[in-house]
Every structure is written in C-alpha cells, then in structure tokens.
Coordinates of C-alpha atoms in Angstrom, one line a residue:
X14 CA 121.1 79.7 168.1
X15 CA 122.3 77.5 171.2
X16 CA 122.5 74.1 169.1
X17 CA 125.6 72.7 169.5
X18 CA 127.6 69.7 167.7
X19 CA 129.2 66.9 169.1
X20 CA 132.6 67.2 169.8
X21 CA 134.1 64.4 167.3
X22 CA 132.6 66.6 164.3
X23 CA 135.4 69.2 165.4
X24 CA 138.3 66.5 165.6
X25 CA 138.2 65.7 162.0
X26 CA 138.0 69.6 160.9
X27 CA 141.3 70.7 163.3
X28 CA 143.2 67.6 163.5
X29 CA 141.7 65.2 160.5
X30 CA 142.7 62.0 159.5
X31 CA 146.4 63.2 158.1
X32 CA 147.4 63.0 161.8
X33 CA 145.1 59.4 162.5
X34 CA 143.7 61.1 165.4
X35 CA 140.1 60.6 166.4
X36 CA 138.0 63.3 168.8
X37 CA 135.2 61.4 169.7
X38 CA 135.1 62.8 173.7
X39 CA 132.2 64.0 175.7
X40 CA 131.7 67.6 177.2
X41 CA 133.4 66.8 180.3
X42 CA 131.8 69.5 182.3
X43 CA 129.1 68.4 184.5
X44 CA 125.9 70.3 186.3
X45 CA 128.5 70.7 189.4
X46 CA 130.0 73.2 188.2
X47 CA 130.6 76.6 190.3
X48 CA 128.1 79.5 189.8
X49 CA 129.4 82.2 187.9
X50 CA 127.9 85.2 187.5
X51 CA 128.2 86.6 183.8
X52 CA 127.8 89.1 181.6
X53 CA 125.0 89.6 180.0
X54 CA 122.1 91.5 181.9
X55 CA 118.8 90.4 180.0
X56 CA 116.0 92.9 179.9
X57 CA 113.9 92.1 176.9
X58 CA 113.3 89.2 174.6
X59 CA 116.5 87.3 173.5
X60 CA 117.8 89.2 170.4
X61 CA 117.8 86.8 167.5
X62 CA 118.6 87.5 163.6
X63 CA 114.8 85.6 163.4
X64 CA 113.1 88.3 165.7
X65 CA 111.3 90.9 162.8
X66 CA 111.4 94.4 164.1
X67 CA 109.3 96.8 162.7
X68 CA 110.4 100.6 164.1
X69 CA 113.1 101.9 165.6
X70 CA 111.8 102.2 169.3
X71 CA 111.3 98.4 169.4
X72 CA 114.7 97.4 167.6
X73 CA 116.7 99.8 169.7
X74 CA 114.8 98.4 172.8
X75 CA 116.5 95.4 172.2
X76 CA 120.1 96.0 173.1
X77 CA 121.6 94.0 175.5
X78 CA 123.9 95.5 178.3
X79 CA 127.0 93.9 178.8
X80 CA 128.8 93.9 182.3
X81 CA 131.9 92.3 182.3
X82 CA 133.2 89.0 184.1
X83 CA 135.9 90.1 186.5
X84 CA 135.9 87.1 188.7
X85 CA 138.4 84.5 186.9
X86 CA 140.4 81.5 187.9
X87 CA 143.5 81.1 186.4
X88 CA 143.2 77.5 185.0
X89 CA 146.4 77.0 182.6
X90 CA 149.6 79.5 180.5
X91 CA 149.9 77.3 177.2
X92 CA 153.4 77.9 175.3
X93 CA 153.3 77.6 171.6
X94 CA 156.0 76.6 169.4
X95 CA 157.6 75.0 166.1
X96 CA 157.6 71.5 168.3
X97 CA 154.3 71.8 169.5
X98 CA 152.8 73.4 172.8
X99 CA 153.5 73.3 176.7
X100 CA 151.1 73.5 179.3
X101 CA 150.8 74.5 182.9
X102 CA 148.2 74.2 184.9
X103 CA 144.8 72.0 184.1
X104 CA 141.3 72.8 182.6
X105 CA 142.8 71.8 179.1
X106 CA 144.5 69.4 176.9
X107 CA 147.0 68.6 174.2
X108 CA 145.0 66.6 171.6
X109 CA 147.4 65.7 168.3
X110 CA 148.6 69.4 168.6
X111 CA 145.0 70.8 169.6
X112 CA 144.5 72.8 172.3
X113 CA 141.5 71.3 173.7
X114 CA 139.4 73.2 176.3
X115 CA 137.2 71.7 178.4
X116 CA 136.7 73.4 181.9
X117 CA 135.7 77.3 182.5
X118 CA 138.3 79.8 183.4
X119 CA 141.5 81.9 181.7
X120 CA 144.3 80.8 180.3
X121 CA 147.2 82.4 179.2
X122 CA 148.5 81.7 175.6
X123 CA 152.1 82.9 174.4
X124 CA 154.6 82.2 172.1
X125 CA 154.2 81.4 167.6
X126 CA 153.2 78.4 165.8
X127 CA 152.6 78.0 162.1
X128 CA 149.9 75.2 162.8
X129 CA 147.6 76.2 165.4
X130 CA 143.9 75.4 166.9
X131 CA 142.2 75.8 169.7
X132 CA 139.0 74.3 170.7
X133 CA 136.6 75.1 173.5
X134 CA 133.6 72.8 174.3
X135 CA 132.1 73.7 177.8
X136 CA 129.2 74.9 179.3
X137 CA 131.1 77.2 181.6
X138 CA 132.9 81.1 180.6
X139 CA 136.4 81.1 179.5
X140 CA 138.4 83.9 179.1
X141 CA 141.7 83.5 176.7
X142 CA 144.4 86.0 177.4
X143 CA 146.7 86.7 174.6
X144 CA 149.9 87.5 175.6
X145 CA 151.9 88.3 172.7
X146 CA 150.8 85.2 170.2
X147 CA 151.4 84.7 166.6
X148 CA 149.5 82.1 165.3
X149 CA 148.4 80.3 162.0
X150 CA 146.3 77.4 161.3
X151 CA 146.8 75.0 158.4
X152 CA 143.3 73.1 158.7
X153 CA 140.6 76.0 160.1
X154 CA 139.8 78.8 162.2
X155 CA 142.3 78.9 165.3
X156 CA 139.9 79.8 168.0
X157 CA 137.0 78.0 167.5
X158 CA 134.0 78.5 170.5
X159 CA 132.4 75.2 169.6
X160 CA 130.5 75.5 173.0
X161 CA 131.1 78.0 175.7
X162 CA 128.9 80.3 177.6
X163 CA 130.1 83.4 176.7
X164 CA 134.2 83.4 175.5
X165 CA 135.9 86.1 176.5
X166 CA 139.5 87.7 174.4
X167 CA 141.8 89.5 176.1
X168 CA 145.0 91.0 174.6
X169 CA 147.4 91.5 177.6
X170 CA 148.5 95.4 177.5
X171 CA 151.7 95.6 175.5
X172 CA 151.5 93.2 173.4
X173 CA 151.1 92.4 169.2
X174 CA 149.1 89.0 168.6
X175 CA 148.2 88.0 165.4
X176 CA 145.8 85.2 164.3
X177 CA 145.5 83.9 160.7
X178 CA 143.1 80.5 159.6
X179 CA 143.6 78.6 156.5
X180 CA 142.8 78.9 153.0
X181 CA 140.6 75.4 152.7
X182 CA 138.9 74.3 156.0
X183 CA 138.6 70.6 156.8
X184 CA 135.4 68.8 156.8
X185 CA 133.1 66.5 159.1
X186 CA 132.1 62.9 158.5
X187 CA 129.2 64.2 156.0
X188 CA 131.6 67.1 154.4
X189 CA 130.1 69.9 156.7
X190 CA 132.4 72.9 157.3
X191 CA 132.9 73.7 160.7
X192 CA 133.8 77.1 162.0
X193 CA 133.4 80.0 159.1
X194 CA 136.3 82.6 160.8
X195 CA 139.6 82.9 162.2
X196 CA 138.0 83.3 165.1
X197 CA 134.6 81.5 165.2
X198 CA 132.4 81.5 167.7
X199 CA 128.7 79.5 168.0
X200 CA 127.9 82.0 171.5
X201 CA 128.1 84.3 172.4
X202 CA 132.2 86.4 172.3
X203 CA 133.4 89.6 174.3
X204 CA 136.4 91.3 173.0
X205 CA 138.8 93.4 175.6
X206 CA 142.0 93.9 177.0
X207 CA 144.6 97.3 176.4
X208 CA 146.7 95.0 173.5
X209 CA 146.5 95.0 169.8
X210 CA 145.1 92.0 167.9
X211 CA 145.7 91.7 164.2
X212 CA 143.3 88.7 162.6
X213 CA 143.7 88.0 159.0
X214 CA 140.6 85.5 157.3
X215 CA 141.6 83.8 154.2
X216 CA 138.6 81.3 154.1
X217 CA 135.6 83.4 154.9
X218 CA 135.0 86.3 157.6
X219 CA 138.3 86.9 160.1
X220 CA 135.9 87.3 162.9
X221 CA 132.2 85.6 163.6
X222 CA 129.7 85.1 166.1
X223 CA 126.3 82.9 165.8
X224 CA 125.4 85.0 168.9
X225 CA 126.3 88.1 170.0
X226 CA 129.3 90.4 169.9
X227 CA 130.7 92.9 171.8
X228 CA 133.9 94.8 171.6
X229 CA 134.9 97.2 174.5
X230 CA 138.4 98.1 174.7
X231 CA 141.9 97.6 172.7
X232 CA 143.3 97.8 169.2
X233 CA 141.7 94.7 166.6
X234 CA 143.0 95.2 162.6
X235 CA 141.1 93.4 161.1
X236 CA 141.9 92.0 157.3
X237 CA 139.5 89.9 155.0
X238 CA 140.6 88.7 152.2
X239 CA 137.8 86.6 151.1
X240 CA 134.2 87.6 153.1
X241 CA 133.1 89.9 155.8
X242 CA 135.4 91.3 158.1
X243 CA 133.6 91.2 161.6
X244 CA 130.0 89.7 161.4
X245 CA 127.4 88.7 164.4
X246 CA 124.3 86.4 163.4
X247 CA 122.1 88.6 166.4
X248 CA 123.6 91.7 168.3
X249 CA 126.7 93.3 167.1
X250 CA 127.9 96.4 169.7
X251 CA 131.6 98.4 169.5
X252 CA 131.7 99.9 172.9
X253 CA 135.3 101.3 172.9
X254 CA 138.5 100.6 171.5
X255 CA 140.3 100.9 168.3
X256 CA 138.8 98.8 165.0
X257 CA 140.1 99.0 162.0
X258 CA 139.1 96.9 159.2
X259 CA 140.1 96.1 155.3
X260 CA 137.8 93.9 153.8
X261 CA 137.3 92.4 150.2
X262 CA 133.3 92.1 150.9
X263 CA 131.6 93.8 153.6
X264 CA 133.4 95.2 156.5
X265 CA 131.3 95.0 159.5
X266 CA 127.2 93.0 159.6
X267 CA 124.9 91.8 161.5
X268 CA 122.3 89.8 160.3
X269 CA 120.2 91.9 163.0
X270 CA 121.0 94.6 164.9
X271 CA 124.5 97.0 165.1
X272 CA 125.0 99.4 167.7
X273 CA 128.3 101.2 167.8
X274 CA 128.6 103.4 171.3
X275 CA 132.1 104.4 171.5
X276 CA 135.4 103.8 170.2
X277 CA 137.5 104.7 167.1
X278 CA 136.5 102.4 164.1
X279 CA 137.6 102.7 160.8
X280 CA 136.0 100.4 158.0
X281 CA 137.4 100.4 154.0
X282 CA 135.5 98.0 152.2
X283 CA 135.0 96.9 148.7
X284 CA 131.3 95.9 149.2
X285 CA 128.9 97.5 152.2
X286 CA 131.2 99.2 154.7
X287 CA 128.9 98.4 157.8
X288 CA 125.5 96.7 157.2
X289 CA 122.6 95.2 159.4
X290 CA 119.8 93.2 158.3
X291 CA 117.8 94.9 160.4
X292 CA 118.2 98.0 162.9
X293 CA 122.1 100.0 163.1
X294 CA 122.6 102.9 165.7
X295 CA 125.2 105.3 166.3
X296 CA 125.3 106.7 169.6
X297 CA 129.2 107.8 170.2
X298 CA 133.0 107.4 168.9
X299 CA 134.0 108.4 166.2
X300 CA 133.3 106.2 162.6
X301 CA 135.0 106.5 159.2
X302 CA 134.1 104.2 156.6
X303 CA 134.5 104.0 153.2
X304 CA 132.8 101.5 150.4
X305 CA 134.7 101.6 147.2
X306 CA 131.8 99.4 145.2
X307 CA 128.5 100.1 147.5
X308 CA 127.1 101.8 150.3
X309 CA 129.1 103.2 153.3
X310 CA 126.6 102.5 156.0
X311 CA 123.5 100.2 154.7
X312 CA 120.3 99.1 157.0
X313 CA 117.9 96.6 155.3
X314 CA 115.2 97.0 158.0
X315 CA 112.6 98.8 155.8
X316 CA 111.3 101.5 158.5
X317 CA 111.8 104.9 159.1
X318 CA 115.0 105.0 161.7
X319 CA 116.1 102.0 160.6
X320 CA 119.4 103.7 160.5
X321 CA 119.6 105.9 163.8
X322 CA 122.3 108.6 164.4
X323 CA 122.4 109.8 168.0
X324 CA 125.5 111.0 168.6
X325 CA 128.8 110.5 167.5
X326 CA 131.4 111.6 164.6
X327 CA 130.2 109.7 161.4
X328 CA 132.1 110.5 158.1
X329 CA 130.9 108.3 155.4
X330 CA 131.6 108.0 151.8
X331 CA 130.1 105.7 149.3
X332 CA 130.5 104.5 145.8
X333 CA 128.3 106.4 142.9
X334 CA 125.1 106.0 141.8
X335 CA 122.9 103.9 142.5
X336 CA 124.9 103.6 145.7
X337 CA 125.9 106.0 148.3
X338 CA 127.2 106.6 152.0
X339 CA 123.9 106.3 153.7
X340 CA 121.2 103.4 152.8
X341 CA 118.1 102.5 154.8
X342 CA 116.3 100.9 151.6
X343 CA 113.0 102.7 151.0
X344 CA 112.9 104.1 154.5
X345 CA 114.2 107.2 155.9
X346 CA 117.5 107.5 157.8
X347 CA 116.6 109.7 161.1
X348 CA 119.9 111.8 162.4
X349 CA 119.0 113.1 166.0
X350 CA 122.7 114.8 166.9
X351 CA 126.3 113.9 166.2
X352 CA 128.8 115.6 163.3
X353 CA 127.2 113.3 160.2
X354 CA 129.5 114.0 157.5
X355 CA 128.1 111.5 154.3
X356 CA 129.6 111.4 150.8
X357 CA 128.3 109.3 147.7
X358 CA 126.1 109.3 144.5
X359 CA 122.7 108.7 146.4
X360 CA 121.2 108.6 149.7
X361 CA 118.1 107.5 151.3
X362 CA 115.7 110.3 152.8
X363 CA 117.5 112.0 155.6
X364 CA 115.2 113.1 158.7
X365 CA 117.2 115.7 160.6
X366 CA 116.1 116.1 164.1
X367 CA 119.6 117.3 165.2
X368 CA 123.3 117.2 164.8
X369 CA 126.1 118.9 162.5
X370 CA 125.4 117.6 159.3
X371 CA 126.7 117.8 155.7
X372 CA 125.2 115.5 153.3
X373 CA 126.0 115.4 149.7
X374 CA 124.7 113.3 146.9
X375 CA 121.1 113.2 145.9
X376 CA 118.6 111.5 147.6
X377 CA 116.3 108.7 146.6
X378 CA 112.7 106.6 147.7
X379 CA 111.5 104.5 146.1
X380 CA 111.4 103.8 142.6
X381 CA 113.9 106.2 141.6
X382 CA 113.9 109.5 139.7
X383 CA 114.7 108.5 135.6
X384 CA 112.8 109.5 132.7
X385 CA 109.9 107.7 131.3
X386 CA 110.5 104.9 129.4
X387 CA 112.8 102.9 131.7
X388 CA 115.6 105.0 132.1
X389 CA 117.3 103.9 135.7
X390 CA 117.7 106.7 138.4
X391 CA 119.1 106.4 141.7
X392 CA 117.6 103.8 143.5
X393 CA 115.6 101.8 141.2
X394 CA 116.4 100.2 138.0
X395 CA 114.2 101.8 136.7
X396 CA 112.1 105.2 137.1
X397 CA 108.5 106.3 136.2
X398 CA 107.0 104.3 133.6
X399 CA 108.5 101.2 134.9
X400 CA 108.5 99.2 138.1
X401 CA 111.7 99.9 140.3
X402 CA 114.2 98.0 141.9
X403 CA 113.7 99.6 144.9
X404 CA 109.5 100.6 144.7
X405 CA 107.0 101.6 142.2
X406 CA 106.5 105.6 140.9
X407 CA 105.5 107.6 143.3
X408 CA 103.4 110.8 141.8
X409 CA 104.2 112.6 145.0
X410 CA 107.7 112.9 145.1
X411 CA 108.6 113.8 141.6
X412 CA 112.1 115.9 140.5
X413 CA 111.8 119.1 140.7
X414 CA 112.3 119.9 136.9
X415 CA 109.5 117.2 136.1
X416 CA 107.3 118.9 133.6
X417 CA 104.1 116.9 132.5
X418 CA 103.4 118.3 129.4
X419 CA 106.6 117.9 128.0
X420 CA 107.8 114.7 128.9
X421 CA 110.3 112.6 126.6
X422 CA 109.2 110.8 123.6
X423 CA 108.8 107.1 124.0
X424 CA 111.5 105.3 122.0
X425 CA 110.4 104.0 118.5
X426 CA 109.0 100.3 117.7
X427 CA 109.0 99.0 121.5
X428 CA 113.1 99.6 121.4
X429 CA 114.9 100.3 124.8
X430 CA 116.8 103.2 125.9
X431 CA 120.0 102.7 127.1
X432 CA 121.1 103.4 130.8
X433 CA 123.0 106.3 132.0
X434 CA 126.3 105.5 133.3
X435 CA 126.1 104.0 137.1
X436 CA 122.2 103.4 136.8
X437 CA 122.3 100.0 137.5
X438 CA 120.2 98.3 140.2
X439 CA 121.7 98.2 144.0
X440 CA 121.0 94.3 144.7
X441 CA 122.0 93.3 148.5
X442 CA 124.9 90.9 149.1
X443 CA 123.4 87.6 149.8
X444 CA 126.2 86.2 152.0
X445 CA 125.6 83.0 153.7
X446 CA 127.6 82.0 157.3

C-alpha cells in the first residue's frame, strides 16, 4: 500500500509539458530527520483492503486508534492568487505554479486561484492548514499526498475553503493517471480543524485515500459529480464532525473496513449510500443516508455482523426491491443498541440484540422468495426453481403463504414468465481507484 512513484511521474500530471517544465527531483528528505511521534497507535495486524476477515469479532478487532499529532513546526503561510503564489517561510517550493512540498511540518495556505496544485513527497508528517482557500485545478487533484507519513487537513476555525480538481487529469510518460480525487492521498490522511471544507470531484471521487482515513472534527460537504464521494482503500473511521455528502455513485466506501463513532453525517446518494467491502460499524453520532437507486447502508463481507449497529442514531432509506436500506449480502445484519430507523423494499436478516428499532421492508437470504418457475424475489434473480443471484433455494426459509400442494403451473412449451416490477438482480458496483 506503501509503494510510492518517483517524483517526475507527478511533474507531468500537475505542471505537463504546456508549461515546458520538467520534475525530475529526488525526495529531498534524508534519514536525519527529527523524531516525530505520530498518530497512529498500532495494536494488531496492519489493516489492508487484502486482509480477508471472516466474523465480526476479528474485523472489528482491527480498528486502529488514532491520537493526534500536536507537536508542529510551523515551516511556511503560502498566498495564492490570479498571478501565482507567495511564500514565507521554507520546507516548500514554487515549481512552474506548483506548490511543491518537500520537508515535514504545517503550512498555512490562504487566499483563491483558478489553477492550483499542491504536491507533497516526504517521508516526514505534514499538516496543511486551510485558512480560508478557494482553489481549483485545471490539470488534477489539488492536494495530492504523493508521499507523506500521515497528511494531516486542518480548516482554521472560521473559515470557508473550497477545493475543486479538473474534469480530464494529465498523464505520466506511459499515460498513467496520477492521483484519482480532489484530494488524493497514497497514506495515510487525517481530517480536523473547527472550519468548513467544501470539495467538489469532477474526475472521479472528491476525496481518497490508498491508506487509511480518519475524520474527527469540522464541517466537510462533500459533492461528486462523477464517482464516490469519500473512499479509503483500508480503514475508513468518522470520529466527529459534520459530513455531508451528494454523490452521483456511492457516497461513502471502503474497500475494507468503515467505522463511524461519532459525528453528524449525512449521505444522499444515487448508488450505495455507505458501502465496505468488508466489515462497517456504527458505534455513535447520528447517520442519515439515503440511496435513490440502491442500498442505503451495504456490507459485502458475507458473515453474520458484517454490518454492526452498536450505538448510534441510524435512519436509513433505500431504493425498492431488490434493494433496500440495510444490505449485508447473504448474512445477517446484527443491531446490538442505538435508534435504527431503516426504510426500503428489502433487507437482509436483522439480528436484534438491542436498540430502538423500526424496520420496514421485507426481508431476504438467500435466493430470494419468487414463485417457481423463475420468477425474481427480493434478493435473487430468481426464486425457487431457479438458482439465485444472491444463493440457491433454501427449503427452510420459505414464505409464509407457501403452499406445496398448490404451487403455480409451470409456464407452457419451456416459455418464461415475465418479472414483477423491481425484481431485478442487485449486482455490486465494481468501481475501480
């Protein structure tokens, strides 16, 4: 998840050949460097989208901790403008109109440009304190953690910034895209400060990690207009704050493990509103989402739990059949406490060990509940008599009207039946970095 590329690959995406300016510089920090003690307090393997997880005890063993780097110094304020940029201080250069960061620390960005981007390449932290920016890229993401230790964003209390990336991203020498957000990070990126951050992605996702993510304090609107609105390759965790995204895909994934403990996050979303490859639990704040085409809150980790609500507010609504407001494939979703209010056309299996809890919609495992003969039901494309989507007929959960001896004529020489409205199958959005 570490592998890094060389710092000339970035020059042609931000500043390209229309400005004749070539980035072919080494990572100028060395193994001198000060100790710093960080962030992250390790107490189990690395958590990596690779690692398979097969219950809930183990996935939600693997949450990482985050304590927060306090001890900063201030390296360099950088002044954006129509005429370029100013700095003061050191740690970081002007490159062709790039912000290039090479030493660990915080700097101070202010001021609007239509054409901004900043690079980081260090081993070190950096922290970047926005103090009331509004910037716009014409070639990329803006912020682009091509190599950092962890990269801190801090919106300075007060204040509005707003980020938005191009619609067409530059290439590298053998037509590689670099950098897939507004903000983009390849490690892994901390989110705080008491300010409000508006990021708008036109290419891909507005916000993503390769590592993990953690938000834990401040407003972030988030708008995609093309892919996911906020997505983590490993951990993703909303600790506090205020998150509110609009996205034309999926809101909010993790192509592992979500964990939301606090905060006020709102998600509307055309496909999944929050979805995890793996493992998602809710243990606090307060979560509204809504999926107008799919499923509010989605888990793929195909074990019972794989969807985990602890505590917590959750108010949920998802799209009709086969969809719904809560999805842990053909596993159970397992509600311990918390005010679960979900809405939809289907859900998975609900496990209620606790909690304040209304959920409407039918429920579904497996291969679905339609008549013989192929008819779909929620859940599968197709019910008994036919192999589902979703699993295969399961003689022990049958509808509650199912009578043997009086099942539905088969239709006449081999034809099919049609569908009912909505039973189509609920395939997963395959949506590369």
């Amino acid at each position: 998840m570490k592998n890094k590329i060389v710092i000339s690959i970035l020059g042609l995406l931000l500043v390209g050949s229309l400005v004749g300016c070539s980035f072919n510089k080494t990572n100028t920090a060395t193994s001198a460097k000060s100790e710093e003690q960080t962030e992250t307090t390790v107490t189990t393997e690395e958590v990596s989208s690779d690692t398979a997880y097969s219950d809930a005890a183990s996935a939600s063993a693997a949450y990482k901790e985050l304590t927060i780097k306090t001890d900063w110094d201030s390296k360099a304020t950088v002044t954006f403008s129509s005429e370029g940029m100013t700095i003061d201080g050191s740690g970081c250069s002007n490159e062709d109109g790039v912000l290039y960061i090479t030493e660990g620390g915080a700097y101070t960005l202010t001021g609007a440009s239509e054409n901004a981007s900043i690079l980081i390449n260090t081993d070190e932290n950096v922290k970047l304190i926005l103090n009331g920016v509004e910037l716009k890229s014409e070639k990329g993401p803006v912020i682009y953690g091509e190599q950092v230790k962890n990269l801190y964003i801090e919106t300075a209390a007060g204040t509005t910034n707003s980020l938005e990336d191009a619609t067409e991203y530059e290439t590298d020498s053998e037509d590689n895209e670099i950098g897939k957000a507004t903000i983009s990070c390849n490690d892994d990126l901390i989110f705080l400060g008491e300010g409000t951050l508006n990021v708008t992605g036109n290419y891909k996702h507005s916000i993503a990690c390769d590592d993990k993510l953690y938000i834990e304090s401040g407003t972030i609107n988030v708008v995609s207009n093309v892919k996911d609105g906020i997505r983590a390759n490993d951990l993703l965790s909303i600790d506090g704050g205020t998150v509110n995204v609009t996205s034309e895909n999926e809101g909010i994934e993790s192509k592992s493990l979500i964990f939301i403990n606090g905060g006020d996050l709102t998600v509307d979303s055309v496909d999944d509103g929050i979805n995890a490859s793996c493992y998602i639990e809710i243990n606090g704040g307060t979560v509204t989402v809504k999926s107008t085409n799919n499923d509010a809150i989605d888990s793929n980790g195909g074990f019972d739990g794989c969807l985990t609500i602890n505590d917590g507010v959750v108010n949920a609504t998802g799209a009709g059949m086969p969809d719904g407001a809560l999805d842990a494939d053909e596993s159970s979703v397992i509600i311990n406490g918390g005010k679960v209010t979900a809405t939809g056309g289907c859900n998975s299996p609900i496990i209620e060990n606790g909690g304040d809890n209304n959920i409407t919609g039918e429920t579904f495992s497996g291969g679905g509940m339609g008549a013989q003969g192929g008819k779909a039901g929620p859940g599968g494309q197709k019910g008994q008599g036919g192999p589902g989507q979703k699993g295969d007929f399961d003689p022990n959960n049958l509808p509650e009207d199912f009578d043997p001896e009086n099942r539905p004529e088969p239709p006449e020489n081999g034809e099919k039946t049609e569908a009912p409205e909505g039973g189509t199958d609920n395939q997963q959005n395959d949506d590369s970095l």
